[in-house]
mmCIF file of C-alpha atoms (C1' of nucleotides) in Angstrom:
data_model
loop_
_atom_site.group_PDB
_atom_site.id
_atom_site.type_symbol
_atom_site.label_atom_id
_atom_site.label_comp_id
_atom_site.label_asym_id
_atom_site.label_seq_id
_atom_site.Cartn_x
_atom_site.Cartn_y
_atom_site.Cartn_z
ATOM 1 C CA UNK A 11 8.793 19.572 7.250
ATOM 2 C CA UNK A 12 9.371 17.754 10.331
ATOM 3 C CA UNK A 13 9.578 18.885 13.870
ATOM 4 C CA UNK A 14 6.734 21.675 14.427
ATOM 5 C CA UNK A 15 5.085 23.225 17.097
ATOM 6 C CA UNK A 16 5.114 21.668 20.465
ATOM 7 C CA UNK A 17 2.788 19.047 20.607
ATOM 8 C CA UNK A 18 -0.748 19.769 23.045
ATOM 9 C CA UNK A 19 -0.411 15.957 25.083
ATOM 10 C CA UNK A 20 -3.576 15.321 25.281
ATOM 11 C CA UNK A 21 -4.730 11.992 27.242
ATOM 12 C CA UNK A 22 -5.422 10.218 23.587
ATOM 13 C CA UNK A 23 -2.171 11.532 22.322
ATOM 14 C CA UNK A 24 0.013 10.303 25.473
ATOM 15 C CA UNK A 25 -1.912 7.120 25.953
ATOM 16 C CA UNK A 26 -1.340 5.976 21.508
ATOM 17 C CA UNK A 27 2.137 7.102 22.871
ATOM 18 C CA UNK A 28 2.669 4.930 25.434
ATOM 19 C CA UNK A 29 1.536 1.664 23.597
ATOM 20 C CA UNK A 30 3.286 2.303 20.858
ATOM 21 C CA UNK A 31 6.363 2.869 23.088
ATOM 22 C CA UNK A 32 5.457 -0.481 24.972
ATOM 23 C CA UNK A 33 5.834 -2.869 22.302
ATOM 24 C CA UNK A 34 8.712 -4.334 20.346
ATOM 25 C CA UNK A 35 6.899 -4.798 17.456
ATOM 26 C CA UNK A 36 5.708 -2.589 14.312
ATOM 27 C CA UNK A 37 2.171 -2.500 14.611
ATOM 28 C CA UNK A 38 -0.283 -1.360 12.134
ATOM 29 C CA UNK A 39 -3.332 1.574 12.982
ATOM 30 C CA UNK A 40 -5.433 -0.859 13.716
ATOM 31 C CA UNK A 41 -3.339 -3.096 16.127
ATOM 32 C CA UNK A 42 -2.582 0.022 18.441
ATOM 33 C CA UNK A 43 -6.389 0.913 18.282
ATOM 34 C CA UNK A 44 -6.999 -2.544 19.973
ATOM 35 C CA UNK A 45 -4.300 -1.774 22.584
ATOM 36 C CA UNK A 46 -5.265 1.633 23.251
ATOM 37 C CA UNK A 47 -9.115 0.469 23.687
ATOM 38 C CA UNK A 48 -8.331 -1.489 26.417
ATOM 39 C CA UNK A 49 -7.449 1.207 28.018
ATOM 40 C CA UNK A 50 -9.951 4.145 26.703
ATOM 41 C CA UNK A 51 -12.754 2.515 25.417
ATOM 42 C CA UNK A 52 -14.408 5.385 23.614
ATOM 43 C CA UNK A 53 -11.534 6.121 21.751
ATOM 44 C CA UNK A 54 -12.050 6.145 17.689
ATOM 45 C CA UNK A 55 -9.948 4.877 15.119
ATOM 46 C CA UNK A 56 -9.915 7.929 13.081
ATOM 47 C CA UNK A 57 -8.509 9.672 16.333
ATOM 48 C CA UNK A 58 -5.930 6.533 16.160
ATOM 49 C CA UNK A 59 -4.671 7.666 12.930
ATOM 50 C CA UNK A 60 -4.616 10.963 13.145
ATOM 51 C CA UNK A 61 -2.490 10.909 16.144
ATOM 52 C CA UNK A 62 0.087 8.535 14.601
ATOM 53 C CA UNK A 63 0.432 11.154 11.583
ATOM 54 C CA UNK A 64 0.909 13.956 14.251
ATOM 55 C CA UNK A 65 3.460 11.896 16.259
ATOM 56 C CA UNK A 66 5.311 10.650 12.952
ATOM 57 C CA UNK A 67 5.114 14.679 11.706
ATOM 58 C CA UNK A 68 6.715 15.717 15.153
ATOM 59 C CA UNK A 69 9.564 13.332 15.033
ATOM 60 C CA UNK A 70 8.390 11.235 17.947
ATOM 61 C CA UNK A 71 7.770 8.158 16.353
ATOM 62 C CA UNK A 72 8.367 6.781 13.179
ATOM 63 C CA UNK A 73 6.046 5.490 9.849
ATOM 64 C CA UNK A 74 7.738 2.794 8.348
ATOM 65 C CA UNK A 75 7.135 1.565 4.801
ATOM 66 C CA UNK A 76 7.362 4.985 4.412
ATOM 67 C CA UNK A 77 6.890 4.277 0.448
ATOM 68 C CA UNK A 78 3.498 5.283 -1.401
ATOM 69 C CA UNK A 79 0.816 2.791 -0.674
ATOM 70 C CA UNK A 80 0.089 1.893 -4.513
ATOM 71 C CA UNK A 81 1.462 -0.610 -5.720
ATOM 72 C CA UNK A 82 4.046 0.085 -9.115
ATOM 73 C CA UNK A 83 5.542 -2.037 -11.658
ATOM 74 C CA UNK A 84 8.471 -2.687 -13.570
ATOM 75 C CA UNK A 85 8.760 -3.690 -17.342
ATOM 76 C CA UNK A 86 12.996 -4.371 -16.514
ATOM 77 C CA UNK A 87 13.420 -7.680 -14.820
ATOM 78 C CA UNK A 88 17.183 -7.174 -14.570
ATOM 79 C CA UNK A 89 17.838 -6.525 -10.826
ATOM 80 C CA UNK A 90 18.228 -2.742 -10.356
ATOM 81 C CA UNK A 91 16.966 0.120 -7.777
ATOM 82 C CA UNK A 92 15.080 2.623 -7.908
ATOM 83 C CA UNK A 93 15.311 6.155 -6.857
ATOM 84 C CA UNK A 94 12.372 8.100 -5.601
ATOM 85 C CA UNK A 95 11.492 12.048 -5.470
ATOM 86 C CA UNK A 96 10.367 13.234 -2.416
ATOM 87 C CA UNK A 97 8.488 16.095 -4.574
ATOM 88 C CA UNK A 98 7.056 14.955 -6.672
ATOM 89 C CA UNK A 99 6.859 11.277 -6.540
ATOM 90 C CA UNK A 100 8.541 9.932 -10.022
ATOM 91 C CA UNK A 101 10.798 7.181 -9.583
ATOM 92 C CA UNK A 102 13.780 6.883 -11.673
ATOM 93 C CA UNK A 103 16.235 3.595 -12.181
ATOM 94 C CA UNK A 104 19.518 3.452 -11.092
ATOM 95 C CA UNK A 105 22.032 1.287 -13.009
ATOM 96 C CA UNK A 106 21.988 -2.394 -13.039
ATOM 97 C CA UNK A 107 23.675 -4.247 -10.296
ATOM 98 C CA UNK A 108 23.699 -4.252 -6.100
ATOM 99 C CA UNK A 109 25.137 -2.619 -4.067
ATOM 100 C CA UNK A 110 28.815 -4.938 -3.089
ATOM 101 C CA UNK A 111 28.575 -6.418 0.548
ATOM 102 C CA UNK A 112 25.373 -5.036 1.880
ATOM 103 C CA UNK A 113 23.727 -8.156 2.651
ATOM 104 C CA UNK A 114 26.720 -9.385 3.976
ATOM 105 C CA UNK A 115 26.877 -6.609 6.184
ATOM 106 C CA UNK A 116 23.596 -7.596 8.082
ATOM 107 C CA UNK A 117 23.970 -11.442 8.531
ATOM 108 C CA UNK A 118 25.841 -11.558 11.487
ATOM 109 C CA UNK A 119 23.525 -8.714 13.317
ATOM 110 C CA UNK A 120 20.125 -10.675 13.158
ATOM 111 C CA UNK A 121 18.952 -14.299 13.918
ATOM 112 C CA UNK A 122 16.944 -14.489 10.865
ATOM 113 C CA UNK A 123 18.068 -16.099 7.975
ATOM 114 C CA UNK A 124 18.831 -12.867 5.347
ATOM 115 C CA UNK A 125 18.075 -13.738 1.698
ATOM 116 C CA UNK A 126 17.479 -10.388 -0.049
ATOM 117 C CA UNK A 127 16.663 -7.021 0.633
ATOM 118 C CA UNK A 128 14.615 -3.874 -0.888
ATOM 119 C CA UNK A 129 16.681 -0.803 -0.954
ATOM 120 C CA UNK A 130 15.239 2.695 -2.726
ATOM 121 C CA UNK A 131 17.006 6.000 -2.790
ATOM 122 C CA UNK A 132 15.312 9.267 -1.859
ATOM 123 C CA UNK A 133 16.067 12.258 -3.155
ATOM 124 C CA UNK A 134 14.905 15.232 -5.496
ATOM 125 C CA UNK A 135 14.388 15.010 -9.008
ATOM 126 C CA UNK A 136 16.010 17.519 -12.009
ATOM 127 C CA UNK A 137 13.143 19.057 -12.542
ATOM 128 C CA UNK A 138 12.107 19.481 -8.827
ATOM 129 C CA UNK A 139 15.349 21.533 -8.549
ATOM 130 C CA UNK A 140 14.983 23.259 -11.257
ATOM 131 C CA UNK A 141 11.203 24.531 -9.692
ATOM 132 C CA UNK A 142 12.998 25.086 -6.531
ATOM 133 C CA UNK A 143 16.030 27.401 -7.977
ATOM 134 C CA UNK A 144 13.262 29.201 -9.258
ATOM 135 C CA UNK A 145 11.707 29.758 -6.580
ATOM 136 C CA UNK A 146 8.369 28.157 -7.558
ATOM 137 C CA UNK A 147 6.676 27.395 -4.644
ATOM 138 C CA UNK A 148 5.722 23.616 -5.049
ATOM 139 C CA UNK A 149 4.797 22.431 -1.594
ATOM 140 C CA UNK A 150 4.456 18.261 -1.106
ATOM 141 C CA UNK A 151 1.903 17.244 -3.827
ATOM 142 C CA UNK A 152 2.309 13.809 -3.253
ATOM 143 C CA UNK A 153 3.106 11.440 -4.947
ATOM 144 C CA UNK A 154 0.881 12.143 -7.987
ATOM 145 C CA UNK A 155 3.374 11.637 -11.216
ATOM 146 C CA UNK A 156 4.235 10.803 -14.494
ATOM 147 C CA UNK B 5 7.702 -19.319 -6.082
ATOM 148 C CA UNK B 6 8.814 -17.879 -9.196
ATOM 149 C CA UNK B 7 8.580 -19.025 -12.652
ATOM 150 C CA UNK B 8 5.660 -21.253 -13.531
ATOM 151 C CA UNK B 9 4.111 -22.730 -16.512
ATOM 152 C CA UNK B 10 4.728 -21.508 -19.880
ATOM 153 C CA UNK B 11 2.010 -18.615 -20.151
ATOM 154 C CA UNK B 12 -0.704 -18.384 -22.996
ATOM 155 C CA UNK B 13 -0.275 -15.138 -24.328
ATOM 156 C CA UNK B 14 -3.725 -13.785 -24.501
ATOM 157 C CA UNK B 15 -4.266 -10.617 -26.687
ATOM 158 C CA UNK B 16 -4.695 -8.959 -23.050
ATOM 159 C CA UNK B 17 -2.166 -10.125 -21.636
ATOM 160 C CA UNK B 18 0.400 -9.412 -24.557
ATOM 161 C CA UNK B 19 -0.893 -5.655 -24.680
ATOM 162 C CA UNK B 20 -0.303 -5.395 -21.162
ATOM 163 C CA UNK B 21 3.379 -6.351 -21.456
ATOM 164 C CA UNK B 22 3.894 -4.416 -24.365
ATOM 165 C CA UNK B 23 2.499 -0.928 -22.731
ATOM 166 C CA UNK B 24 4.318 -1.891 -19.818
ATOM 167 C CA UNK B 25 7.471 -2.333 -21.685
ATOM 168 C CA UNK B 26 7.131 0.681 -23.509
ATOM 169 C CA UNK B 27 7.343 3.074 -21.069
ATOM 170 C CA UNK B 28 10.537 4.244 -18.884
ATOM 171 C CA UNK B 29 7.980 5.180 -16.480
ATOM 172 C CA UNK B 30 6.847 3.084 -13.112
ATOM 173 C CA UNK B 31 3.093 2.893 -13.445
ATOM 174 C CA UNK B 32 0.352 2.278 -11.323
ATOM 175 C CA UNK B 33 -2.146 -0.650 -12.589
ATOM 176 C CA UNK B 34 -4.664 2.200 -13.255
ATOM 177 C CA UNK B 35 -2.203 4.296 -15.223
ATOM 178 C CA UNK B 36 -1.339 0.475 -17.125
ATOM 179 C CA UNK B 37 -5.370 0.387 -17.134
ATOM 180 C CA UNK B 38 -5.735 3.966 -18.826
ATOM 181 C CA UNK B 39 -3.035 3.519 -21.396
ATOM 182 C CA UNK B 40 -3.678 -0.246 -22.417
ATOM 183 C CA UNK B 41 -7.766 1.085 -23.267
ATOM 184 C CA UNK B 42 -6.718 3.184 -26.041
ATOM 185 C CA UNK B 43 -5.680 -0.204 -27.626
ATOM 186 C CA UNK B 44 -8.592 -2.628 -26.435
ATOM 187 C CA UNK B 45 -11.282 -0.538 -25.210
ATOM 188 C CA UNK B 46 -13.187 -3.210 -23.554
ATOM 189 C CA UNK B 47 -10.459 -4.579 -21.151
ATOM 190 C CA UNK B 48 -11.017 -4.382 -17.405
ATOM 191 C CA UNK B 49 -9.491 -3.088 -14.682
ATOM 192 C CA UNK B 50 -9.529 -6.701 -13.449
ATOM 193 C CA UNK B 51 -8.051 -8.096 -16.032
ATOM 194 C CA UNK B 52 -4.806 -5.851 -15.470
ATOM 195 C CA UNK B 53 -4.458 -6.917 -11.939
ATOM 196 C CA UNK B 54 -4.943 -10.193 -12.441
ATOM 197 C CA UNK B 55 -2.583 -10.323 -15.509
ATOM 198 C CA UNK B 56 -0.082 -7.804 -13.782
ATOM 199 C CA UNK B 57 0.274 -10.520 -10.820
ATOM 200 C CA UNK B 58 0.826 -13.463 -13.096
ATOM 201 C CA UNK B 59 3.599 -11.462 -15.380
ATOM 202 C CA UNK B 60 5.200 -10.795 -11.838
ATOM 203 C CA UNK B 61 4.854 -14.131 -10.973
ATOM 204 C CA UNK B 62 6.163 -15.546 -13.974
ATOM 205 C CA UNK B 63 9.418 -12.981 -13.976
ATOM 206 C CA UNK B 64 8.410 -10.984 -17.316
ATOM 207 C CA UNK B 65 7.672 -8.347 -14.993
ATOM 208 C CA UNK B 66 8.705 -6.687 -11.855
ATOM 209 C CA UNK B 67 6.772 -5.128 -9.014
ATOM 210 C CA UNK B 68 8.127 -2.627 -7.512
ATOM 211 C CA UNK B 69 7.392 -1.843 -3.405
ATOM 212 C CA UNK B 70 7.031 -4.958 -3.313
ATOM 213 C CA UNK B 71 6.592 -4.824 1.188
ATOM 214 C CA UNK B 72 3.345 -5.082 2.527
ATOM 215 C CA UNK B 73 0.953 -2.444 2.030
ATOM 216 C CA UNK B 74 -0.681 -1.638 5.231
ATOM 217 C CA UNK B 75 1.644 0.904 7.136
ATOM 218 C CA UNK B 76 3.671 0.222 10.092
ATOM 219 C CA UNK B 77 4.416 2.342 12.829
ATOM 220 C CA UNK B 78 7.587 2.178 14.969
ATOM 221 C CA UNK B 79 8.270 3.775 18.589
ATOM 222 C CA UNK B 80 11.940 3.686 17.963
ATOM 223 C CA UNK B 81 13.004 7.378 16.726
ATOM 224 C CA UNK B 82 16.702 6.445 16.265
ATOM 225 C CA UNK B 83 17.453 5.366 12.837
ATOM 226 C CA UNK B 84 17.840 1.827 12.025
ATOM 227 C CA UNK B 85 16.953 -0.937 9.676
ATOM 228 C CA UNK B 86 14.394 -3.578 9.410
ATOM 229 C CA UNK B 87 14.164 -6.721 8.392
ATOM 230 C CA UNK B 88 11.175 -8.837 7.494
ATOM 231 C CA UNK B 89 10.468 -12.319 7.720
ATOM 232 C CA UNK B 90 9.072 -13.178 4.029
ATOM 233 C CA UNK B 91 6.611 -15.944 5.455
ATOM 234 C CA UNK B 92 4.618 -14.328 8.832
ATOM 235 C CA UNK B 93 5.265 -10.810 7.846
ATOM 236 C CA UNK B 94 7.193 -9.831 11.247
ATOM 237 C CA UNK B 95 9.446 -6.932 11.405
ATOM 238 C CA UNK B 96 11.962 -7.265 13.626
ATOM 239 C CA UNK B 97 14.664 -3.890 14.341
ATOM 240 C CA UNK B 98 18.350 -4.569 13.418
ATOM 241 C CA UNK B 99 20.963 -3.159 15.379
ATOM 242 C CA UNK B 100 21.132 0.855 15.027
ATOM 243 C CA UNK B 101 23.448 2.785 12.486
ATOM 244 C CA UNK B 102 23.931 3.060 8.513
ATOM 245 C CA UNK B 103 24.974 0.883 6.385
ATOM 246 C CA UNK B 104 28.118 3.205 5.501
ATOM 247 C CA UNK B 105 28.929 4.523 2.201
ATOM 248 C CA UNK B 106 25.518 3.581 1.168
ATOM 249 C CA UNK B 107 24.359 6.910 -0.593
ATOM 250 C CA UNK B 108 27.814 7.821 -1.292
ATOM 251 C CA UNK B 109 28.075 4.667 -3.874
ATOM 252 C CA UNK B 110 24.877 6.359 -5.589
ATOM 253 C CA UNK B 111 25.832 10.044 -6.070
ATOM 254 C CA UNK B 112 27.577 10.143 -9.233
ATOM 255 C CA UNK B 113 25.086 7.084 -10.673
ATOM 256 C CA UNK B 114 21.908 9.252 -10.751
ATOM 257 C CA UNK B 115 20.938 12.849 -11.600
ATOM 258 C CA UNK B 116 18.314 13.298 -9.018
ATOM 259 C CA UNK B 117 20.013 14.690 -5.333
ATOM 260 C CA UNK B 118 20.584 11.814 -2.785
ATOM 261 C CA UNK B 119 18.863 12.702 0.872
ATOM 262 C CA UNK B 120 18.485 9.654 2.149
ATOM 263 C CA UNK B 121 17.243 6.073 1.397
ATOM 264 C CA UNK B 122 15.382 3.108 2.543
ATOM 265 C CA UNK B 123 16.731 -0.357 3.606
ATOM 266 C CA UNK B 124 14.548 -3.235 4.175
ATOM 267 C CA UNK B 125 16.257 -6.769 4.960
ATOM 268 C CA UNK B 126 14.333 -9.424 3.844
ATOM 269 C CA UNK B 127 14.480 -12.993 5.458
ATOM 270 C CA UNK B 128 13.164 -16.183 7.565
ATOM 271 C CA UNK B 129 12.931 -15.559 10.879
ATOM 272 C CA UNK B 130 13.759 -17.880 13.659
ATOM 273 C CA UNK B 131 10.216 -18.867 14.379
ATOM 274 C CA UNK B 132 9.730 -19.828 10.312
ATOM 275 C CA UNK B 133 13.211 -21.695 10.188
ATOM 276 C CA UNK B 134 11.844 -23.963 12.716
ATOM 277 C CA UNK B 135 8.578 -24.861 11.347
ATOM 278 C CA UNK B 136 9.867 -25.139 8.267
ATOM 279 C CA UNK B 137 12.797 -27.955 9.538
ATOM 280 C CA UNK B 138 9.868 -29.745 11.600
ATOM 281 C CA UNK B 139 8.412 -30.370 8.523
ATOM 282 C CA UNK B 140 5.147 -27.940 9.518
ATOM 283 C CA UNK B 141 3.554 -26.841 5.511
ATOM 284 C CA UNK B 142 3.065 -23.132 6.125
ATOM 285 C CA UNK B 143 2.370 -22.100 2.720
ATOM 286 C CA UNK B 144 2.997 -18.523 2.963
ATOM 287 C CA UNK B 145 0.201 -17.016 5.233
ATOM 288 C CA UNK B 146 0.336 -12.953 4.331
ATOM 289 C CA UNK B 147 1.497 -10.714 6.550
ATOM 290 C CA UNK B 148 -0.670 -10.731 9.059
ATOM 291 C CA UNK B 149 1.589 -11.372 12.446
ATOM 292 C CA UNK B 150 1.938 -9.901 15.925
ATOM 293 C "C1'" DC C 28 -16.816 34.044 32.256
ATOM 294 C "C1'" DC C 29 -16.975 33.965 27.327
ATOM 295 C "C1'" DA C 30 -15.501 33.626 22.653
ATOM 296 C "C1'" DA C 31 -12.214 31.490 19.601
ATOM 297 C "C1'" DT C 32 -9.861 27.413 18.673
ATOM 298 C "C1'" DA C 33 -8.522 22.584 18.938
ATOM 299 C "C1'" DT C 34 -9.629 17.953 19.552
ATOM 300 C "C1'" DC C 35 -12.567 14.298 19.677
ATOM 301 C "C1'" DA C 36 -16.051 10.251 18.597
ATOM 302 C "C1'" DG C 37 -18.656 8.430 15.324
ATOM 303 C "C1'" DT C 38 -19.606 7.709 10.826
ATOM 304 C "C1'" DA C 39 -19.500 8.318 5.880
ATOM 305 C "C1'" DA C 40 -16.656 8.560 1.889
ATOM 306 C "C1'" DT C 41 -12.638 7.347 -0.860
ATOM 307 C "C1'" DC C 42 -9.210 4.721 -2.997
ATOM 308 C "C1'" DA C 43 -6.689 0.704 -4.379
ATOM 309 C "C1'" DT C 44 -7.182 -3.921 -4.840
ATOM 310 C "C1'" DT C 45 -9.459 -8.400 -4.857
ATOM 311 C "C1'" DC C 46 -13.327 -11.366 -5.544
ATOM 312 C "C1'" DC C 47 -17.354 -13.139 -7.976
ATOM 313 C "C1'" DT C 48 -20.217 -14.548 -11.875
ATOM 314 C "C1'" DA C 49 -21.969 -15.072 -16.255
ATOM 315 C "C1'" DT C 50 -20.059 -14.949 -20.868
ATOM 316 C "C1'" DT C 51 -16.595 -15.777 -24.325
ATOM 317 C "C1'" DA C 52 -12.451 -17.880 -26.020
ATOM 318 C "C1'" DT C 53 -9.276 -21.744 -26.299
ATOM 319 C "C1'" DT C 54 -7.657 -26.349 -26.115
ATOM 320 C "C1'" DA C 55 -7.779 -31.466 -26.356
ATOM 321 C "C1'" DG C 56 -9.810 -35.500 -27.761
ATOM 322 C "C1'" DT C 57 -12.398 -37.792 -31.100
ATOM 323 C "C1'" DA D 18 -14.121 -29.982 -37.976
ATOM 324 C "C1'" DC D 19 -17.267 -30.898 -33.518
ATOM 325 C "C1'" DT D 20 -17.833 -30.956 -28.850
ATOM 326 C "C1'" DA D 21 -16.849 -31.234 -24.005
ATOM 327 C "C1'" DA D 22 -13.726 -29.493 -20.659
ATOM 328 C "C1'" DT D 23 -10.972 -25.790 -19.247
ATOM 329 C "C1'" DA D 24 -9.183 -21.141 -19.028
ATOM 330 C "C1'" DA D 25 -9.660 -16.225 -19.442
ATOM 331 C "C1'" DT D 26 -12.377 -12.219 -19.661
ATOM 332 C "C1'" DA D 27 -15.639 -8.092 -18.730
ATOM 333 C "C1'" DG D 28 -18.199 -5.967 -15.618
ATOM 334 C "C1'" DG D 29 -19.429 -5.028 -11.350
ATOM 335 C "C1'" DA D 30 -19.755 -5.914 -6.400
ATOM 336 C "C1'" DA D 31 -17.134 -6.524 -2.172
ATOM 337 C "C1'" DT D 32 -13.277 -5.719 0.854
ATOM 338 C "C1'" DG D 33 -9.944 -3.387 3.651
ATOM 339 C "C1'" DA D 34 -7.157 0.431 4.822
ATOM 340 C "C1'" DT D 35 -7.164 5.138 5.232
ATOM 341 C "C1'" DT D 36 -9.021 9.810 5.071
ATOM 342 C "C1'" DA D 37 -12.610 13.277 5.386
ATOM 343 C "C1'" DC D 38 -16.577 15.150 7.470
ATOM 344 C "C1'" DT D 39 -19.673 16.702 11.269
ATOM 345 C "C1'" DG D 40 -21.550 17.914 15.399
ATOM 346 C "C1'" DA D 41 -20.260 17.585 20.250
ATOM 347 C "C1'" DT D 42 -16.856 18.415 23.816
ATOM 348 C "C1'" DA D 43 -12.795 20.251 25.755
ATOM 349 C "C1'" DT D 44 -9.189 23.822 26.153
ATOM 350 C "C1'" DT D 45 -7.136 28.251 25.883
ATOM 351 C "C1'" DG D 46 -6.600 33.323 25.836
ATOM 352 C "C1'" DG D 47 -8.515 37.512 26.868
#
DNA sequence: CCAATATCAGTAATCATTCCTATTATTAGT
DNA sequence: ACTAATAATAGGAATGATTACTGATATTGG
């Protein structure tokens, strides 16, 4: 599921490489689109995108946010995690409470000020075990659920 | 930025909580959407945003993913954290390494298998701090940045 | 050199979410 | 209660990010 076959480096490819390598910050599709235009002018977003997927899929860059898109909510306002299946998508709680000394951890290795953090474990579920032990080929249907 | 005036309970809005409430689940607005029509037929899809948003806003309610949605891609392969400045929306790389002991604390707190997890600091950055001690009203423009 | 395959540009389609508007409900003041 | 002002709603249109499609172009293997 990550590294495949070596990569054909085409001139798109290399050049959404190299201006993605450039920066220090996290740009979005789009952004990187702009920078890449300026230097092929032709190029199309859809090509933009599809290349980031192919780079993120080989291991040579990385998405971040890497969380579904759509947007979930919570009838527990108590302060508690969550904990996601790569399978299949559910998301589970974990037990009330944070995680001792975590922000604490951070402060003194960034300039900003910290005042919270979002932290979600990833794992698989029971019941995508279960399917796997079994030998039930499943594949990724993403993130689908419930 | 959190709670606000003392909310009238609308019909809608008290159905909304209740279905939300109900379930263990993590829904999607549209699965809220789908599930709070077998009770009032006539609502709209609108309505459960908008009344999703103010329940969030007025801490009855939690959402969940709460980072931005628009992905973010990072030229950095070697694992590290970010953290995120809650006013401009930049993402700035912390130092490299895991927070350690982090998925160990969780193993024996949740049935699903830990593989790994997602950290996101949250915070002002240095830019924000400033404006905000020169007096400069920045609201909170979205994450737009860069 | 040619056929099979991959990649591309350009554009249309999709999906989640937000915005808009006319209508309906609620509140406050009399 | 009656009415004006305000708030909330339904329904649908608009937006924005992302993905899918299509015909053209490039690349590879034989």
């Amino acid at each position: 599921m990550s590294a495949q076959s070596p990569l054909h480096m085409t001139e798109q490819r290399r050049v959404i490489l190299e201006e993605l390598r450039k920066v220090r910050s996290h740009p979005t599709a789009d952004k990187i689109y702009t920078r890449v235009r300026r230097r092929m002018p032709r190029i199309s977003l859809g090509t933009v995108y599809r290349t980031l997927d192919l780079l993120a899929a080989q291991g040579m860059i990385r998405k971040i946010e890497s969380a579904g898109t759509r947007r979930r909510f919570d009838g527990t306002v108590e302060p508690h995690y969550h904990i996601r299946c790569l399978e299949c998508g559910r998301i589970a709680d974990l037990p009330p409470g944070e995680m001792p000394g975590l922000e604490a951890h951070f402060r003194n290795q960034t300039d900003y000020d910290v005042v919270g953090h979002t932290l979600e474990l990833l794992g698989t579920c029971p019941a995508c075990r279960k399917d796997r032990t079994e030998g039930k080929d499943v594949g990724v249907r993403p993130a689908s659920e419930q």
